[in-house]
Short mmCIF file of N, CA and C in Angstrom, two decimals:
data_model
loop_
_atom_site.label_atom_id
_atom_site.label_comp_id
_atom_site.label_asym_id
_atom_site.label_seq_id
_atom_site.Cartn_x
_atom_site.Cartn_y
_atom_site.Cartn_z
N LYS A 149 39.40 29.79 29.70
CA LYS A 149 40.25 29.18 31.27
C LYS A 149 40.34 30.24 32.43
N MET A 150 40.20 29.72 33.78
CA MET A 150 39.99 31.03 34.56
C MET A 150 41.62 30.99 34.94
N SER A 151 41.56 32.32 35.33
CA SER A 151 42.78 32.55 35.83
C SER A 151 42.75 33.91 36.93
N LYS A 152 43.66 34.04 37.94
CA LYS A 152 43.08 34.83 39.26
C LYS A 152 43.82 36.21 38.57
N SER A 153 45.21 35.86 37.81
CA SER A 153 45.97 36.81 37.32
C SER A 153 45.06 38.09 36.06
N LYS A 154 44.20 36.91 35.99
CA LYS A 154 43.49 37.88 34.23
C LYS A 154 41.92 38.46 34.99
N GLY A 155 41.82 37.72 36.18
CA GLY A 155 40.33 38.60 36.98
C GLY A 155 39.65 37.92 36.33
N ASN A 156 39.29 36.78 35.78
CA ASN A 156 38.05 36.08 35.36
C ASN A 156 37.72 34.87 35.53
N VAL A 157 38.10 34.69 36.83
CA VAL A 157 37.76 33.42 38.29
C VAL A 157 36.00 33.88 38.62
N VAL A 158 35.42 33.29 38.35
CA VAL A 158 34.14 32.99 38.93
C VAL A 158 33.59 32.44 40.30
N ASN A 159 33.75 33.00 41.17
CA ASN A 159 33.24 32.61 42.75
C ASN A 159 31.46 32.38 42.81
N PRO A 160 31.86 30.93 42.72
CA PRO A 160 30.16 30.19 43.03
C PRO A 160 29.75 30.32 44.45
N ASP A 161 30.00 31.00 44.91
CA ASP A 161 29.42 31.66 46.32
C ASP A 161 28.38 32.77 46.01
N GLU A 162 28.55 33.26 44.83
CA GLU A 162 27.67 34.59 44.85
C GLU A 162 26.52 33.93 43.89
N TYR A 163 26.56 32.95 43.63
CA TYR A 163 25.00 32.51 42.67
C TYR A 163 24.50 31.49 44.01
N ASP A 164 23.17 31.22 43.47
CA ASP A 164 22.84 30.21 44.32
C ASP A 164 22.73 29.06 43.84
N GLN A 165 22.57 28.07 44.20
CA GLN A 165 23.46 26.25 43.86
C GLN A 165 22.77 26.07 42.86
N ASP A 166 21.35 25.83 42.79
CA ASP A 166 20.46 25.62 41.65
C ASP A 166 20.38 26.30 40.52
N GLU A 167 20.46 27.72 40.11
CA GLU A 167 20.90 28.53 39.39
C GLU A 167 22.21 28.07 38.93
N LEU A 168 23.14 28.04 39.39
CA LEU A 168 24.68 27.40 39.17
C LEU A 168 24.70 26.21 38.49
N ARG A 169 23.82 25.09 38.88
CA ARG A 169 23.69 23.85 38.34
C ARG A 169 23.01 23.82 37.18
N LEU A 170 21.98 24.60 37.31
CA LEU A 170 21.23 24.34 35.47
C LEU A 170 21.65 25.36 34.49
N TYR A 171 22.84 26.43 35.18
CA TYR A 171 23.50 26.99 33.95
C TYR A 171 24.84 26.79 33.56
N LEU A 172 25.28 25.72 34.03
CA LEU A 172 26.39 24.99 33.82
C LEU A 172 25.78 23.74 32.81
N MET A 173 24.90 23.10 33.50
CA MET A 173 24.08 22.66 32.54
C MET A 173 23.85 22.87 30.61
N PHE A 174 23.35 24.27 31.13
CA PHE A 174 22.48 24.89 29.68
C PHE A 174 23.79 25.19 28.67
N ILE A 175 25.21 25.97 29.40
CA ILE A 175 25.89 26.56 28.51
C ILE A 175 26.25 25.57 27.74
N GLY A 176 26.29 24.42 27.34
CA GLY A 176 27.16 23.51 26.09
C GLY A 176 27.48 21.96 26.49
N HIS A 177 27.07 21.59 25.40
CA HIS A 177 27.47 20.03 25.57
C HIS A 177 28.06 19.33 26.89
N TYR A 178 28.33 18.22 27.62
CA TYR A 178 28.76 18.17 29.17
C TYR A 178 30.14 17.85 28.10
N PHE A 179 30.76 17.26 27.28
CA PHE A 179 31.97 16.93 27.19
C PHE A 179 32.79 18.26 26.22
N ASP A 180 31.65 19.29 26.01
CA ASP A 180 32.44 20.48 25.36
C ASP A 180 32.41 21.62 26.46
N GLY A 181 31.74 21.68 27.26
CA GLY A 181 31.58 22.69 27.97
C GLY A 181 31.24 24.09 27.45
N GLY A 182 31.79 25.13 27.81
CA GLY A 182 30.66 26.52 27.07
C GLY A 182 31.80 27.20 27.92
N SER A 183 31.06 28.80 27.80
CA SER A 183 31.48 29.98 27.93
C SER A 183 31.04 30.45 29.05
N TRP A 184 31.65 30.92 29.89
CA TRP A 184 31.03 31.77 31.01
C TRP A 184 30.41 33.18 30.47
N ASP A 185 28.94 33.20 30.96
CA ASP A 185 28.32 34.48 31.10
C ASP A 185 27.84 35.21 32.24
N ASP A 186 28.22 36.12 32.89
CA ASP A 186 27.47 36.37 34.74
C ASP A 186 26.25 37.07 33.97
N GLY A 187 26.09 37.40 32.38
CA GLY A 187 24.68 38.13 32.20
C GLY A 187 23.94 37.03 32.39
N LYS A 188 24.12 36.02 31.54
CA LYS A 188 23.51 34.84 31.29
C LYS A 188 22.80 34.24 32.14
N ILE A 189 22.95 34.30 33.58
CA ILE A 189 22.59 33.59 34.77
C ILE A 189 21.54 33.66 35.03
N VAL A 190 21.22 35.08 34.68
CA VAL A 190 19.81 35.74 35.20
C VAL A 190 19.05 35.30 34.35
N GLY A 191 18.50 34.65 33.24
CA GLY A 191 18.19 34.00 32.40
C GLY A 191 17.73 32.87 33.17
N ILE A 192 18.47 31.89 34.03
CA ILE A 192 18.56 30.89 34.21
C ILE A 192 17.24 31.19 35.61
N ARG A 193 17.81 31.99 36.44
CA ARG A 193 17.08 32.96 37.64
C ARG A 193 15.80 32.85 37.51
N LYS A 194 14.91 33.57 36.02
CA LYS A 194 14.59 33.83 35.59
C LYS A 194 13.11 32.38 35.65
N PHE A 195 14.24 32.04 35.12
CA PHE A 195 13.30 30.62 34.21
C PHE A 195 12.73 30.14 35.34
N ILE A 196 13.59 29.57 36.60
CA ILE A 196 13.61 29.08 37.83
C ILE A 196 12.17 29.46 38.39
N GLY A 197 12.08 30.76 38.25
CA GLY A 197 10.97 31.79 39.23
C GLY A 197 9.83 31.26 38.18
N ARG A 198 9.98 31.69 37.11
CA ARG A 198 8.27 31.19 36.03
C ARG A 198 7.76 30.68 36.27
N MET A 199 8.55 29.20 36.20
CA MET A 199 8.54 27.56 36.24
C MET A 199 7.92 27.38 38.05
N SER A 200 8.12 27.80 39.10
CA SER A 200 7.91 27.84 40.47
C SER A 200 6.58 28.52 40.58
N LYS A 201 6.22 29.92 40.29
CA LYS A 201 4.98 30.52 40.07
C LYS A 201 3.99 29.86 38.77
N TRP A 202 4.19 28.71 37.76
CA TRP A 202 3.52 28.69 37.06
C TRP A 202 2.97 27.30 38.09
N LEU A 203 3.87 26.24 38.08
CA LEU A 203 3.44 25.05 39.30
C LEU A 203 2.69 25.46 40.31
N SER A 204 3.05 26.83 40.71
CA SER A 204 2.53 27.26 42.17
C SER A 204 0.62 27.59 41.96
N SER A 205 0.49 27.95 40.74
CA SER A 205 -0.61 28.14 40.31
C SER A 205 -1.93 26.80 40.13
N ALA A 206 -1.06 25.85 40.22
CA ALA A 206 -1.83 24.56 39.85
C ALA A 206 -3.06 24.00 41.14
N ASN A 207 -4.18 23.65 40.10
CA ASN A 207 -5.57 23.70 41.42
C ASN A 207 -5.86 22.22 40.97
N ASP A 208 -6.79 22.28 41.83
CA ASP A 208 -7.95 20.55 41.21
C ASP A 208 -8.37 20.66 40.18
N ASP A 209 -8.89 21.90 39.30
CA ASP A 209 -9.70 22.15 38.32
C ASP A 209 -9.03 22.08 37.26
N GLY A 210 -7.18 21.84 37.28
CA GLY A 210 -6.40 22.48 35.77
C GLY A 210 -6.76 21.44 35.16
N GLY A 211 -5.98 21.92 34.07
CA GLY A 211 -5.65 21.14 32.81
C GLY A 211 -4.69 20.04 33.32
N MET A 212 -5.10 19.09 32.19
CA MET A 212 -4.09 17.81 32.27
C MET A 212 -2.97 17.99 31.36
N ILE A 213 -1.85 17.68 31.54
CA ILE A 213 -0.72 18.58 30.43
C ILE A 213 -0.03 16.72 30.22
N ASN A 214 -0.27 16.67 28.70
CA ASN A 214 0.57 14.79 28.62
C ASN A 214 1.89 15.47 28.66
N ILE A 215 2.59 14.67 30.04
CA ILE A 215 3.90 15.06 30.01
C ILE A 215 5.24 13.59 29.33
N ASN A 216 4.24 12.43 29.06
CA ASN A 216 5.02 11.60 28.61
C ASN A 216 6.13 11.65 27.40
N PRO A 217 5.57 12.38 26.57
CA PRO A 217 6.76 12.84 25.74
C PRO A 217 8.04 14.09 26.14
N LEU A 218 7.62 14.66 27.27
CA LEU A 218 8.65 15.42 28.03
C LEU A 218 9.49 14.38 28.17
N GLU A 219 8.79 13.19 29.32
CA GLU A 219 9.57 12.45 30.07
C GLU A 219 10.41 11.54 29.16
N LYS A 220 9.96 11.29 27.64
CA LYS A 220 10.75 10.42 26.99
C LYS A 220 12.06 11.59 26.56
N THR A 221 11.90 12.75 26.05
CA THR A 221 12.47 13.59 25.53
C THR A 221 13.88 13.87 26.43
N ILE A 222 13.32 13.70 28.04
CA ILE A 222 14.33 14.16 28.86
C ILE A 222 15.17 13.02 29.18
N ASP A 223 14.52 11.63 28.96
CA ASP A 223 15.63 10.27 29.33
C ASP A 223 16.37 10.24 28.42
N GLY A 224 15.79 10.64 27.12
CA GLY A 224 16.92 10.35 26.09
C GLY A 224 17.76 11.32 26.10
N TYR A 225 18.19 12.64 26.06
CA TYR A 225 18.93 13.50 26.30
C TYR A 225 19.99 13.13 27.61
N VAL A 226 19.48 12.58 28.97
CA VAL A 226 20.23 12.40 29.87
C VAL A 226 21.14 11.26 29.46
N ILE A 227 20.30 10.24 28.97
CA ILE A 227 21.44 9.06 28.24
C ILE A 227 22.63 9.31 27.69
N ASN A 228 22.50 10.34 26.64
CA ASN A 228 23.43 10.90 25.93
C ASN A 228 24.38 12.01 26.56
N PHE A 229 24.04 12.26 27.88
CA PHE A 229 24.64 13.36 28.55
C PHE A 229 24.59 14.86 27.92
N LYS A 230 23.13 15.01 27.20
CA LYS A 230 23.11 16.33 26.72
C LYS A 230 21.92 17.29 27.68
N PHE A 231 22.55 17.11 28.90
CA PHE A 231 21.81 18.29 29.65
C PHE A 231 21.63 19.63 29.51
N ASN A 232 22.23 20.21 28.18
CA ASN A 232 21.72 21.36 27.71
C ASN A 232 20.66 21.25 26.90
N LYS A 233 20.56 19.97 26.28
CA LYS A 233 19.11 19.90 25.62
C LYS A 233 18.29 19.40 26.97
N VAL A 234 18.48 19.05 28.04
CA VAL A 234 17.45 19.07 28.92
C VAL A 234 17.01 20.35 29.45
N VAL A 235 17.95 21.36 29.61
CA VAL A 235 16.99 22.34 30.71
C VAL A 235 16.56 23.37 28.97
N SER A 236 16.77 23.05 27.96
CA SER A 236 16.52 24.01 26.41
C SER A 236 14.91 23.18 26.50
N THR A 237 14.53 21.95 26.93
CA THR A 237 13.17 21.22 26.49
C THR A 237 12.53 21.47 27.56
N PHE A 238 13.00 21.66 28.83
CA PHE A 238 12.08 22.03 30.31
C PHE A 238 11.91 23.49 29.42
N MET A 239 12.25 24.53 29.32
CA MET A 239 11.92 25.89 28.93
C MET A 239 10.78 26.10 27.94
N GLU A 240 11.41 25.04 26.24
CA GLU A 240 10.08 24.78 25.81
C GLU A 240 8.87 24.30 26.15
N PHE A 241 9.17 23.38 26.84
CA PHE A 241 8.35 22.71 27.42
C PHE A 241 6.89 23.94 28.22
N TYR A 242 7.64 24.43 29.32
CA TYR A 242 7.16 26.21 29.73
C TYR A 242 6.19 26.67 28.88
N ASN A 243 7.24 27.03 28.07
CA ASN A 243 6.74 28.23 27.08
C ASN A 243 5.28 27.29 26.33
N ASN A 244 5.63 26.63 25.76
CA ASN A 244 4.43 25.65 24.87
C ASN A 244 2.77 25.73 26.11
N ASN A 245 3.34 25.46 27.21
CA ASN A 245 2.33 25.30 28.43
C ASN A 245 1.90 26.43 29.12
N LYS A 246 2.53 27.48 28.88
CA LYS A 246 2.61 28.60 29.90
C LYS A 246 1.01 28.92 30.59
N ASN A 247 0.11 29.42 29.18
CA ASN A 247 -0.73 29.57 29.28
C ASN A 247 -2.14 28.60 30.18
N THR A 248 -1.78 27.15 30.17
CA THR A 248 -2.76 26.36 30.77
C THR A 248 -2.06 26.10 32.11
N ILE A 249 -2.98 26.30 33.04
CA ILE A 249 -2.97 26.23 34.61
C ILE A 249 -3.14 24.48 34.90
N PRO A 250 -1.96 23.98 35.00
CA PRO A 250 -1.89 23.00 35.40
C PRO A 250 -2.72 22.03 36.79
N ASN A 251 -3.31 21.12 36.40
CA ASN A 251 -3.52 19.90 37.77
C ASN A 251 -2.49 19.98 38.56
N LYS A 252 -3.39 19.63 39.76
CA LYS A 252 -2.23 19.13 40.91
C LYS A 252 -1.21 17.86 40.75
N THR A 253 -1.84 17.17 40.21
CA THR A 253 -1.13 15.64 39.65
C THR A 253 0.21 16.06 38.87
N THR A 254 -0.65 16.96 37.58
CA THR A 254 0.52 17.02 36.65
C THR A 254 1.73 18.01 37.20
N ALA A 255 1.58 18.94 38.01
CA ALA A 255 2.70 19.84 38.58
C ALA A 255 3.79 19.34 39.34
N LYS A 256 3.02 17.88 40.05
CA LYS A 256 3.60 17.26 41.47
C LYS A 256 4.69 16.50 39.99
N GLN A 257 3.95 16.01 38.63
CA GLN A 257 5.11 15.08 38.32
C GLN A 257 6.06 16.11 37.49
N ILE A 258 5.80 17.30 36.90
CA ILE A 258 6.50 17.99 36.34
C ILE A 258 7.80 18.67 37.98
N THR A 259 7.25 18.90 39.18
CA THR A 259 8.14 19.08 40.01
C THR A 259 9.16 18.04 40.00
N ASP A 260 8.70 16.63 40.27
CA ASP A 260 9.61 16.16 40.53
C ASP A 260 10.89 15.25 39.83
N MET A 261 10.06 15.85 38.14
CA MET A 261 11.24 15.72 37.18
C MET A 261 12.09 17.29 37.26
N LEU A 262 11.99 18.47 37.75
CA LEU A 262 12.97 19.15 37.87
C LEU A 262 13.67 19.31 38.81
N VAL A 263 13.53 18.38 40.34
CA VAL A 263 14.01 18.09 40.71
C VAL A 263 15.28 17.13 41.12
N CYS A 264 15.32 16.76 40.20
CA CYS A 264 16.41 15.59 39.18
C CYS A 264 17.33 16.17 39.10
N PHE A 265 17.37 17.50 38.49
CA PHE A 265 18.37 18.76 38.11
C PHE A 265 18.63 19.56 38.98
N ILE A 266 17.89 20.13 39.64
CA ILE A 266 17.86 21.29 40.63
C ILE A 266 17.03 20.97 42.23
N PRO A 267 17.67 20.45 42.69
CA PRO A 267 17.36 19.66 43.95
C PRO A 267 16.69 20.39 44.86
N ASN A 268 17.15 21.91 45.26
CA ASN A 268 16.38 22.46 45.51
C ASN A 268 15.22 23.51 45.69
N PHE A 269 14.74 22.93 43.96
CA PHE A 269 13.50 23.85 43.65
C PHE A 269 12.42 23.47 44.42
N LYS A 270 11.51 24.67 44.62
CA LYS A 270 10.51 24.59 45.38
C LYS A 270 9.24 25.10 44.68
N VAL A 271 8.13 25.04 44.49
CA VAL A 271 6.84 25.69 44.06
C VAL A 271 6.51 26.94 44.90
N SER A 272 6.51 28.15 44.14
CA SER A 272 6.34 28.88 45.20
C SER A 272 5.07 29.21 45.78
#
C-alpha cells in the first residue's frame, strides 16, 4: 500500500505513459496486483525500445513470421484478464524472432497488436 507518511508514493508523472501501462500489466495478475519496483520498469522501457527498433528494420524482403499463434495466445489471455501473460508472450515472441528481419506486412500486424496495449507505440 502506498502512503505519503511512509514515503513510498509513486508519482506516475515520472514515467512514460506506455511504459507505466505495460509495467502495471506485467507486475501481476489483474485481480491480484503486484509489487511496485522502480528498477524493474527499466526492463519494460528496454523491451519497448527493442521492439520498436526490431520492427523498424522491416523491409520488403524480410521474412514472413507466422503470428497466428501469437494472436490466439494473446486473445486467450485478454479474455481471462491475464495481462501479465500478454506482456510476457510479447517478450517471448520477440526473443524467438529477434534474429529474423520481418517483412513490412508482418511488422504492421505486430505493431497493430502492440498498439492495443501501448497506444503511443511508434516504430523508430
